[in-house]
Short mmCIF file of C-alpha atoms in Angstrom, two decimals:
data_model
loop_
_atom_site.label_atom_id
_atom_site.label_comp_id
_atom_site.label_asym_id
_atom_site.label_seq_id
_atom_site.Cartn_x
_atom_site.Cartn_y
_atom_site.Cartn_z
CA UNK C 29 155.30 56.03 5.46
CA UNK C 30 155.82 54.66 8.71
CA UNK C 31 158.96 52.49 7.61
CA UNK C 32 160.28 55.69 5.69
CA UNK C 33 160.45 57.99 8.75
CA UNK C 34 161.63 55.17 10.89
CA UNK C 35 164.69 54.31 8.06
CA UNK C 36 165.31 58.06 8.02
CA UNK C 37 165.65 58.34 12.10
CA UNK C 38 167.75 55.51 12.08
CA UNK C 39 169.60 57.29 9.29
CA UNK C 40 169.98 60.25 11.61
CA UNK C 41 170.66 58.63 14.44
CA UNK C 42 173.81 56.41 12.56
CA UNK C 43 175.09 60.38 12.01
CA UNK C 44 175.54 60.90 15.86
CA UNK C 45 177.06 57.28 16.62
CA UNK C 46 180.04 57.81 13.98
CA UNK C 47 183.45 58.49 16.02
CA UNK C 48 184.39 60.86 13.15
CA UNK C 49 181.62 63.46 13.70
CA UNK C 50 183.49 63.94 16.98
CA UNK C 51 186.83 63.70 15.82
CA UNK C 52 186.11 66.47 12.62
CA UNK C 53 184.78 68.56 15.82
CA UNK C 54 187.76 67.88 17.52
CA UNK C 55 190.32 68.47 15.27
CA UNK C 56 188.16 71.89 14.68
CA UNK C 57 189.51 72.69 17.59
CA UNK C 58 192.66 71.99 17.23
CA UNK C 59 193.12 74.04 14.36
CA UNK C 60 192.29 77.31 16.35
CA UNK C 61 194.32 76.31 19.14
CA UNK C 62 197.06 76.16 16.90
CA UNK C 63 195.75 79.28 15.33
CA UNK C 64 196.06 81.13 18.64
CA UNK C 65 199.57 79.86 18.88
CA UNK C 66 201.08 81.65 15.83
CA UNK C 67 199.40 84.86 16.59
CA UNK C 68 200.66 85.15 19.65
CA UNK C 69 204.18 83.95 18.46
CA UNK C 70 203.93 87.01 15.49
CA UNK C 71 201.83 89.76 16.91
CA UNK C 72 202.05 88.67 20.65
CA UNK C 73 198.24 89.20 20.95
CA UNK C 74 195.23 86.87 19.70
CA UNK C 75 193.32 87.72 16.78
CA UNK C 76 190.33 85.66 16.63
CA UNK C 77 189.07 83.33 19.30
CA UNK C 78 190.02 80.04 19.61
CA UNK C 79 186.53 78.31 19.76
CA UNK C 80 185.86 80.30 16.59
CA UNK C 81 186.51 77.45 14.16
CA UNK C 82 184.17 75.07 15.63
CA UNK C 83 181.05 77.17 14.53
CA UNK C 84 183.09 77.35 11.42
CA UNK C 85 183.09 73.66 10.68
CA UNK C 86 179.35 72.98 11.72
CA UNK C 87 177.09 76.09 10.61
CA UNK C 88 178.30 75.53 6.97
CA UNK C 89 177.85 72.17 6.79
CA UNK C 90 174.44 71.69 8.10
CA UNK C 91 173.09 74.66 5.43
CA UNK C 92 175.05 72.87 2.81
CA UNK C 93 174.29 69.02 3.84
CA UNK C 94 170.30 69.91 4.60
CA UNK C 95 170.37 71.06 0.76
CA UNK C 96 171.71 67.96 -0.03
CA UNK C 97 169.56 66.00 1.44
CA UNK C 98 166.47 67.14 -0.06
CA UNK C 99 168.34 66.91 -3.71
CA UNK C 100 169.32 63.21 -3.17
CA UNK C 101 166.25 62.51 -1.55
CA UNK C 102 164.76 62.76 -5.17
CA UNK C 103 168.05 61.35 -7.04
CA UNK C 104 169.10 58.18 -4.99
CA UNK C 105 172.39 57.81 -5.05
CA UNK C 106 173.02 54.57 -3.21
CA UNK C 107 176.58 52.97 -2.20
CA UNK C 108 176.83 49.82 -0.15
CA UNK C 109 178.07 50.29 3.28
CA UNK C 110 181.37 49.00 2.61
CA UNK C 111 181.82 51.86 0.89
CA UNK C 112 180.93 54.66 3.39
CA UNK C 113 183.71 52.97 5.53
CA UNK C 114 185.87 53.07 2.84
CA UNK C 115 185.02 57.01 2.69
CA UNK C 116 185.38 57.81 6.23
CA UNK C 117 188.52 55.39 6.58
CA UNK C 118 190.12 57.94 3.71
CA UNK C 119 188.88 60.87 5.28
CA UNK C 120 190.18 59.79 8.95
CA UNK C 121 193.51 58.91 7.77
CA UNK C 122 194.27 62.50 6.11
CA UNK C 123 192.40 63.74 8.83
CA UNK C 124 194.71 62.68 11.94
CA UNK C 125 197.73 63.13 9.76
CA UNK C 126 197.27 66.71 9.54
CA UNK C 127 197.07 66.45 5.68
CA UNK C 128 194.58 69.29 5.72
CA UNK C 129 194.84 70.63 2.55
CA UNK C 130 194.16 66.82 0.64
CA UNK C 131 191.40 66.89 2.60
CA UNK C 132 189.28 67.27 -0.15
CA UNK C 133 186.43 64.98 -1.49
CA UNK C 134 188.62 64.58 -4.73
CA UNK C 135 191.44 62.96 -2.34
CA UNK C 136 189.26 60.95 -0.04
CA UNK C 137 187.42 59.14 -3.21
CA UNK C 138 190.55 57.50 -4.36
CA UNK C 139 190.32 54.87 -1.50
CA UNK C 140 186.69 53.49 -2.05
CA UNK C 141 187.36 54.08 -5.95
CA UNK C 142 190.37 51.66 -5.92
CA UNK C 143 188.24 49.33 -3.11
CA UNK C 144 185.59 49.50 -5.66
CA UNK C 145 187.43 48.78 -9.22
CA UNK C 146 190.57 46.69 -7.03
CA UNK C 147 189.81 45.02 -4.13
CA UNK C 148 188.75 41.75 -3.66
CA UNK C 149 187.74 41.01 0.29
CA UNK C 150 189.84 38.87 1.94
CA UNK C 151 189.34 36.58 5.68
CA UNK C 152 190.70 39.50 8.57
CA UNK C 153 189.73 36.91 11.09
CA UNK C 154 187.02 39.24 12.51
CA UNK C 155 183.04 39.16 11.56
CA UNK C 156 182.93 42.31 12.06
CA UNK C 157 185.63 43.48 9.93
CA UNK C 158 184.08 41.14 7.36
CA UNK C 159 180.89 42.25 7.24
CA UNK C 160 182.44 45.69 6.75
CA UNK C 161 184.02 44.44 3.00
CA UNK C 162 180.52 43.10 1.79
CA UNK C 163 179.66 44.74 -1.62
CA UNK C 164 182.42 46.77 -1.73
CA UNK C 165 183.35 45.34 -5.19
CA UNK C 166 179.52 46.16 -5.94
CA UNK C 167 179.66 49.62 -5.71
CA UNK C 168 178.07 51.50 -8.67
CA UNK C 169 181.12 53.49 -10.09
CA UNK C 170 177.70 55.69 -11.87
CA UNK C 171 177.02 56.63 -8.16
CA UNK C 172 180.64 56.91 -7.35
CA UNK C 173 180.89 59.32 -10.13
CA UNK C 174 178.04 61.94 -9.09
CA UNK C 175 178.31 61.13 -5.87
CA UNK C 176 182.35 62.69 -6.41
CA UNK C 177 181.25 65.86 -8.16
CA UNK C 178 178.31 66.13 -6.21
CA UNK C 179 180.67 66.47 -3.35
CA UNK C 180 183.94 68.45 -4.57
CA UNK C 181 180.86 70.92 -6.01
CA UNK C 182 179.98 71.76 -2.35
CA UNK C 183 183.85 71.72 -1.51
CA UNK C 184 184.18 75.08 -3.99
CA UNK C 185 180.85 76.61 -2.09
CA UNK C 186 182.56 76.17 1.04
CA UNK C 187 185.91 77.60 -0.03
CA UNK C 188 183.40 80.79 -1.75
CA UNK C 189 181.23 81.22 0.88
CA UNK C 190 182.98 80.37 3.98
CA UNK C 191 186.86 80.37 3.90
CA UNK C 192 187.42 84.03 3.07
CA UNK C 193 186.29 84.60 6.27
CA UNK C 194 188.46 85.60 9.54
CA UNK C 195 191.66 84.56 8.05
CA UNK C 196 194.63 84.74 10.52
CA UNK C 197 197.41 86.91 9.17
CA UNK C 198 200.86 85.44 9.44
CA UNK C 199 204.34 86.70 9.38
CA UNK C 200 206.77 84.87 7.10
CA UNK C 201 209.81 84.99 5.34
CA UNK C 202 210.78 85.56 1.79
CA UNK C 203 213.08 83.56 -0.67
CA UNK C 204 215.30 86.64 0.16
CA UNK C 205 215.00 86.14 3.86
CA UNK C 206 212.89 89.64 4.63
CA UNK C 207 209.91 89.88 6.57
CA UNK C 208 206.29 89.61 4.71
CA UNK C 209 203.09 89.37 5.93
CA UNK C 210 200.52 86.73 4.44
CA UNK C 211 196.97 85.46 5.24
CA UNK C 212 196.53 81.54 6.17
CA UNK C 213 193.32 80.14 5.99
CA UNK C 214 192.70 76.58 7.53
CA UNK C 215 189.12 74.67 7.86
CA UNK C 216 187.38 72.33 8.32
CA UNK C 217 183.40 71.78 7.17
CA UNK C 218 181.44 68.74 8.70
CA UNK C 219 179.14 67.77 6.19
CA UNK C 220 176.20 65.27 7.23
CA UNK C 221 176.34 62.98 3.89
CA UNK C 222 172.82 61.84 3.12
CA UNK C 223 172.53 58.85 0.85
CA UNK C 224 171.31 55.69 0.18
CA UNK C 225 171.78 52.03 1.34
CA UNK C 226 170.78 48.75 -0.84
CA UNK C 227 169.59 47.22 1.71
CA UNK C 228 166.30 47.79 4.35
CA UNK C 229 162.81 47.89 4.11
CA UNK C 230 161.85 51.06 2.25
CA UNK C 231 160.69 50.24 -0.85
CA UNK C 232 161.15 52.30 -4.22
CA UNK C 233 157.99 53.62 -6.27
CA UNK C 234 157.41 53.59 -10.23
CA UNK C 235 159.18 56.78 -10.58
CA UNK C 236 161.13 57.00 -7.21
CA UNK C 237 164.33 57.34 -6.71
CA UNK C 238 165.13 59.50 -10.19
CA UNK C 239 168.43 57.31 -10.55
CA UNK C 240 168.29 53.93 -10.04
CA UNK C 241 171.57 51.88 -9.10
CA UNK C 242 170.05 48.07 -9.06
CA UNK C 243 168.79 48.10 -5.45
CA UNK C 244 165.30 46.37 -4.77
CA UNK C 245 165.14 48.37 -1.20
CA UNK C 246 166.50 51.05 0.40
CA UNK C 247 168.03 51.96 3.95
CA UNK C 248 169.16 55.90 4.80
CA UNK C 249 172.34 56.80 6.21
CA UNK C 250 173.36 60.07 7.47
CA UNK C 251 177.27 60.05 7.30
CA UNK C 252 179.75 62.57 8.93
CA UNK C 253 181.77 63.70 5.58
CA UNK C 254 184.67 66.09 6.77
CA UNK C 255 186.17 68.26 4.13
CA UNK C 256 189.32 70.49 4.76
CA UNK C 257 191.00 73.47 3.61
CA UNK C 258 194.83 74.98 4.03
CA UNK C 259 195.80 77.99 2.21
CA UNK C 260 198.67 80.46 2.91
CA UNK C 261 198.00 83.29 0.60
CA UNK C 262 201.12 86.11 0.49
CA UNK C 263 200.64 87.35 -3.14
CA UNK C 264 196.82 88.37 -3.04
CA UNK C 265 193.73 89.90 -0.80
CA UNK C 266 192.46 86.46 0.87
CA UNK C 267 188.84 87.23 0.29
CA UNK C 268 188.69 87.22 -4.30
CA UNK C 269 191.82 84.56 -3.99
CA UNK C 270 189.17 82.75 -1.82
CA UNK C 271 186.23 83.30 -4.14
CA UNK C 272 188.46 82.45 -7.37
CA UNK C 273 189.81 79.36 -5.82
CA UNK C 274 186.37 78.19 -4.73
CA UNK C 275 184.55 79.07 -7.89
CA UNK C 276 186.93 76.87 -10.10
CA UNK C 277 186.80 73.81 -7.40
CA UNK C 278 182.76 74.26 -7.96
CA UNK C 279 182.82 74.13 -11.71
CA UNK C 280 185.39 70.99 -11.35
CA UNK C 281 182.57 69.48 -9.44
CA UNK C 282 179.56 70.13 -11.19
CA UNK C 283 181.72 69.04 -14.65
CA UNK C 284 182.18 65.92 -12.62
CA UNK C 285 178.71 65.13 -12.24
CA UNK C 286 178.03 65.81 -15.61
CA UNK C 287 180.25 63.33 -16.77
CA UNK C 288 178.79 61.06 -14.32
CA UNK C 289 175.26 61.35 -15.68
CA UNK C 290 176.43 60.67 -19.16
CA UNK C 291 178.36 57.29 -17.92
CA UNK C 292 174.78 56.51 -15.67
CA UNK C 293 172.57 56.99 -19.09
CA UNK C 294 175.32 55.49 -21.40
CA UNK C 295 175.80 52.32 -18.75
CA UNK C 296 179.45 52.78 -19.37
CA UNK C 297 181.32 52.61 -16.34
CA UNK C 298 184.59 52.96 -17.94
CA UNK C 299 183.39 57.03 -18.46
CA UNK C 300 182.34 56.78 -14.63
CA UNK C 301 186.13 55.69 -14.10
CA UNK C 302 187.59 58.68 -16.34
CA UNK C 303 185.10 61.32 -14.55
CA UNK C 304 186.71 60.48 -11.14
CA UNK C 305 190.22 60.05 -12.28
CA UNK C 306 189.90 63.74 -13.86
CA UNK C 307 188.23 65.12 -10.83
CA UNK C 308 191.55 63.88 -9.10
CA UNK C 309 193.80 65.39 -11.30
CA UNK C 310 191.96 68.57 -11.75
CA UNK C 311 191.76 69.19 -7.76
CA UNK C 312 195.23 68.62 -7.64
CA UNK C 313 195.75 70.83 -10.73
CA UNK C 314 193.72 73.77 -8.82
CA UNK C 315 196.21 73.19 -5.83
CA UNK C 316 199.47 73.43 -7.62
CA UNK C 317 197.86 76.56 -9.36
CA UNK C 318 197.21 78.63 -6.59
CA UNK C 319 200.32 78.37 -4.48
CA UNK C 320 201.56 81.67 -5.74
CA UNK C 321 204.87 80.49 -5.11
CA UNK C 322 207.17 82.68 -7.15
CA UNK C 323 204.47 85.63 -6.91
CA UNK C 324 205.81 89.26 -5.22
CA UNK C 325 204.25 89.66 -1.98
CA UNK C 326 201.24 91.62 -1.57
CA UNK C 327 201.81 92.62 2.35
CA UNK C 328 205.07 94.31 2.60
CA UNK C 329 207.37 96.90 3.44
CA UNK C 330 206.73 100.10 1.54
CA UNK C 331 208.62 103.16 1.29
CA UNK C 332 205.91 105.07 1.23
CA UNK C 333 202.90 103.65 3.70
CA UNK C 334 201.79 100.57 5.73
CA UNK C 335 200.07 97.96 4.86
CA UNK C 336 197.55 96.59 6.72
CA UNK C 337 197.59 93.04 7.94
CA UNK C 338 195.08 92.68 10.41
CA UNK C 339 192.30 93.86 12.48
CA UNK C 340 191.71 92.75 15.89
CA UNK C 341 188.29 92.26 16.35
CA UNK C 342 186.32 94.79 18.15
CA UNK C 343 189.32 97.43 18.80
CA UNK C 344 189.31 100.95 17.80
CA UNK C 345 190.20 99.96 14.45
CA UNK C 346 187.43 97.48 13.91
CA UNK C 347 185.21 100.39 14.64
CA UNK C 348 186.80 102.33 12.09
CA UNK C 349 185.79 101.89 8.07
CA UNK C 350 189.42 100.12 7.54
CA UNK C 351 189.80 96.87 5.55
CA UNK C 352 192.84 94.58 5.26
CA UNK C 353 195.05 95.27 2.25
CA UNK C 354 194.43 99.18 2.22
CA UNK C 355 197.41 101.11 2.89
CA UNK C 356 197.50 104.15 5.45
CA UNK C 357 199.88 106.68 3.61
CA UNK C 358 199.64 109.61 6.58
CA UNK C 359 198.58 109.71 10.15
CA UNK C 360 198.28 113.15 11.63
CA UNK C 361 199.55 114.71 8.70
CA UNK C 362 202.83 112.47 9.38
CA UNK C 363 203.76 110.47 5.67
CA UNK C 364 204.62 107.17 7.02
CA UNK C 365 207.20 104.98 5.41
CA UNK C 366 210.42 103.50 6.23
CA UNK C 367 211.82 105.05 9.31
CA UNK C 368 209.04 106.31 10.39
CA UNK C 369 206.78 104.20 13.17
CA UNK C 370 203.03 104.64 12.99
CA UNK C 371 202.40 104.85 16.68
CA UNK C 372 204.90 107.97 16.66
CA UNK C 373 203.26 109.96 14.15
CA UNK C 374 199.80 108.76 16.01
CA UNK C 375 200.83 110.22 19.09
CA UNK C 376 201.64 113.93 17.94
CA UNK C 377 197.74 114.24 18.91
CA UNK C 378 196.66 111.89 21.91
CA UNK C 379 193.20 112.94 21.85
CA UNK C 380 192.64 112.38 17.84
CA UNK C 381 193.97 110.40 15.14
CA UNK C 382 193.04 111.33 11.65
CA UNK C 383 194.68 109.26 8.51
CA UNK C 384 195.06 109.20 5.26
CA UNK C 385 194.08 105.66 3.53
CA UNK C 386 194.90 104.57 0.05
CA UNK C 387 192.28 101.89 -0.87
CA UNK C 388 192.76 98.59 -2.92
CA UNK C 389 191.72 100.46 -5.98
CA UNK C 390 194.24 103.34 -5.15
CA UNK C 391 192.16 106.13 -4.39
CA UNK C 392 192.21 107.73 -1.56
CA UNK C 393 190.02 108.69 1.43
CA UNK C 394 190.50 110.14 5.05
CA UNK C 395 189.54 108.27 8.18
CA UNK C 396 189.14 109.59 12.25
CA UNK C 397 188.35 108.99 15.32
CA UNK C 398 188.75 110.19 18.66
CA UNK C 399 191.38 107.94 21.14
CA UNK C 400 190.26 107.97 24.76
CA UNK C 401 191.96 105.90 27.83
CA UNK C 402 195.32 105.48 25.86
CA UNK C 403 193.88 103.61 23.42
CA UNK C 404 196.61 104.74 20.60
CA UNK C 405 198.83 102.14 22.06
CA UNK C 406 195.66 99.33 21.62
CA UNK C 407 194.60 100.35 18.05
CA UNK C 408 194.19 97.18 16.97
CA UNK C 409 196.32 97.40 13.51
CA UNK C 410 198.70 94.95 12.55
CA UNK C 411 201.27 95.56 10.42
CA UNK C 412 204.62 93.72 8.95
CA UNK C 413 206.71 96.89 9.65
CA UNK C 414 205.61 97.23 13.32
CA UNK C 415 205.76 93.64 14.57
CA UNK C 416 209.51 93.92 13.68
CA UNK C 417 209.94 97.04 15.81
CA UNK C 418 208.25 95.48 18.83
CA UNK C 419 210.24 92.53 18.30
CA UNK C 420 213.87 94.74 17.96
CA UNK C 421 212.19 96.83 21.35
CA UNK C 422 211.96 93.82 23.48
CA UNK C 423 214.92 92.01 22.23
CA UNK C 424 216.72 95.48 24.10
#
């Protein structure tokens, strides 16, 4: 018991010395720094914080990778450590290239899957770099296989649960060159990878690990996994486009590891080989299906009614049962439309602002709220329609 907690601290431990835990963190940041850029380029004003997509990228992933851990604790999935670099090298390249959208487990695979079926090692003239190769041409392609779905399964409960969340509305343009609004969404999820080692001093029992891939012994390591996420969504609500996207990345997945069970009880790595090249082409397949490229745009001009884009956080509108992708038809008894600016028809009464919503299921309700301290010129709604009048106001 001794050697297993000790294997499992150094496994830990391995997690924290990895440059790429720091780098996924990093680049975290980055993304809302950039974030913070474009809404101050569209809307002149932040809309979430920029530190906001650090918690973002580790909160998930430790729920998600502590579940893991317990599952493979029982299954075993083992690679050789050749192969974990092989995984992070994939996942560092896409990573500092700003690919954030391959960034999926689907993408990073094909590296250590070609390493694995391909690569013979070769003299770089470095031990180091040497030992790093060992066993690489050893590598299970029945663990590759789960491992794969395993992974791209937690990649759609990510997307579900996590990346409808705080998306940043954007203004764009149209094929016809007008002014819509859209919704990006861009993350990143640091998942500590639990698995196996063939080499160490734990030793397996009669009936542990569940799957067994060949190794006499066993080592832990607790590798930093990113997995990343770019969406611009203009043609749908963000948060069902989210769960739809996510729930058909999580079936690809768990058919993955289906397939790879079959190949692991079959011994026929040649099925292992199909289940990850399908995995591949159905992530990409998911990609290409939800671009929503030659889809009308859901936040637009209207004639009759705004749509709304945003919410800053914690303004008078925040505070106010309002949801992004409603529609505010009246405000003070004022239809708004084209030609007619919302903060106008808000200020025929300065102490009150009562409006007329039309929901996402077209029915209609009423919403007010007393304005104090001149907060009808902070609201906090963000529109297409008004953006462009600021814009026009201050080009004057």
């Amino acid at each position: 018991m001794d050697t297993f907690g000790l294997s499992i601290l150094k496994g830990i431990i391995s997690f924290f010395l990895h440059p790429l835990t720091y780098i996924t963190i990093i680049g975290a940041f980055m993304l809302g720094l950039s974030r913070v850029k474009r809404d101050r380029r569209d809307f002149h004003t932040r809309v979430h914080d920029v530190l906001d997509d650090v918690p973002f990228a580790i909160i998930p992933g430790l729920l998600i990778g502590a579940a893991f851990l317990i599952l493979n604790l029982l299954l075993g999935l083992t690679v050789p450590f050749s192969t974990t670099v092989a995984m992070s090298l994939g996942a560092f390249l896409l990573l500092v290239t700003g690919q954030i959208r391959f960034l999926s487990p689907a993408f990073v695979f094909i590296l250590p899957t070609l390493a694995t079926f391909f690569y013979t090692p070769i003299d770089l003239g470095n031990d180091t770099l040497n030992t790093m190769q060992e066993g690489i041409g050893n590598a299970s392609p029945f663990a590759l296989a789960i491992l794969v779905g395993f992974l791209v399964f937690m990649e759609g409960l990510f997307i579900t649960m996590n990346a409808g969340k705080q998306t940043s509305p954007r203004l764009v343009e149209s094929k016809r060159g007008k002014l819509v609004g859209a919704h990006e969404v861009q993350r990143l999820w640091l998942l500590p990878l639990f698995l196996f080692l063939p080499v160490g001093q734990v030793e397996l029992f009669t009936w542990w690990p569940l799957l067994d891939f060949g190794a006499g012994t066993y080592a832990f390591i607790l590798l930093p996994f990113p997995i990343g996420f770019r969406k611009l969504i203009h043609h749908a609500l963000p948060l069902p486009e989210m769960k739809s996207n996510g729930r058909q990345v999580a079936l690809l997945g768990g058919a993955t590891v289906l397939i790879g069970l079959v190949s692991y009880f079959l011994s026929n790595k040649w099925i292992a080989l199909v289940a990850i090249i399908l995995v591949i082409l159905g992530r990409a397949g998911i990609l290409l299906l939800h671009r929503g490229k030659n889809k009308p745009a859901y936040f637009n001009e209207r004639n009759k009614g705004l749509v709304i884009l945003g919410i800053l956080p914690g303004s008078p509108a925040d505070q106010m049962n309002l949801q992004v992708g409603e529609v505010i038809s009246k405000v003070n008894g004022l239809p708004l439309g084209k030609g007619v600016d919302f903060y106008t028809a808000l200020q025929r009464n300065a102490a009150f602002c009562k409006m007329e919503v039309l929901d996402v299921n077209g029915e209609v309700r009423f919403e007010q709220k007393a304005l104090y301290n001149n907060t009808h010129h902070e609201l906090g709604l963000l529109f297409v329609k008004e953006n462009r009048f600021e814009e026009q106001e201050e080009a004057q």
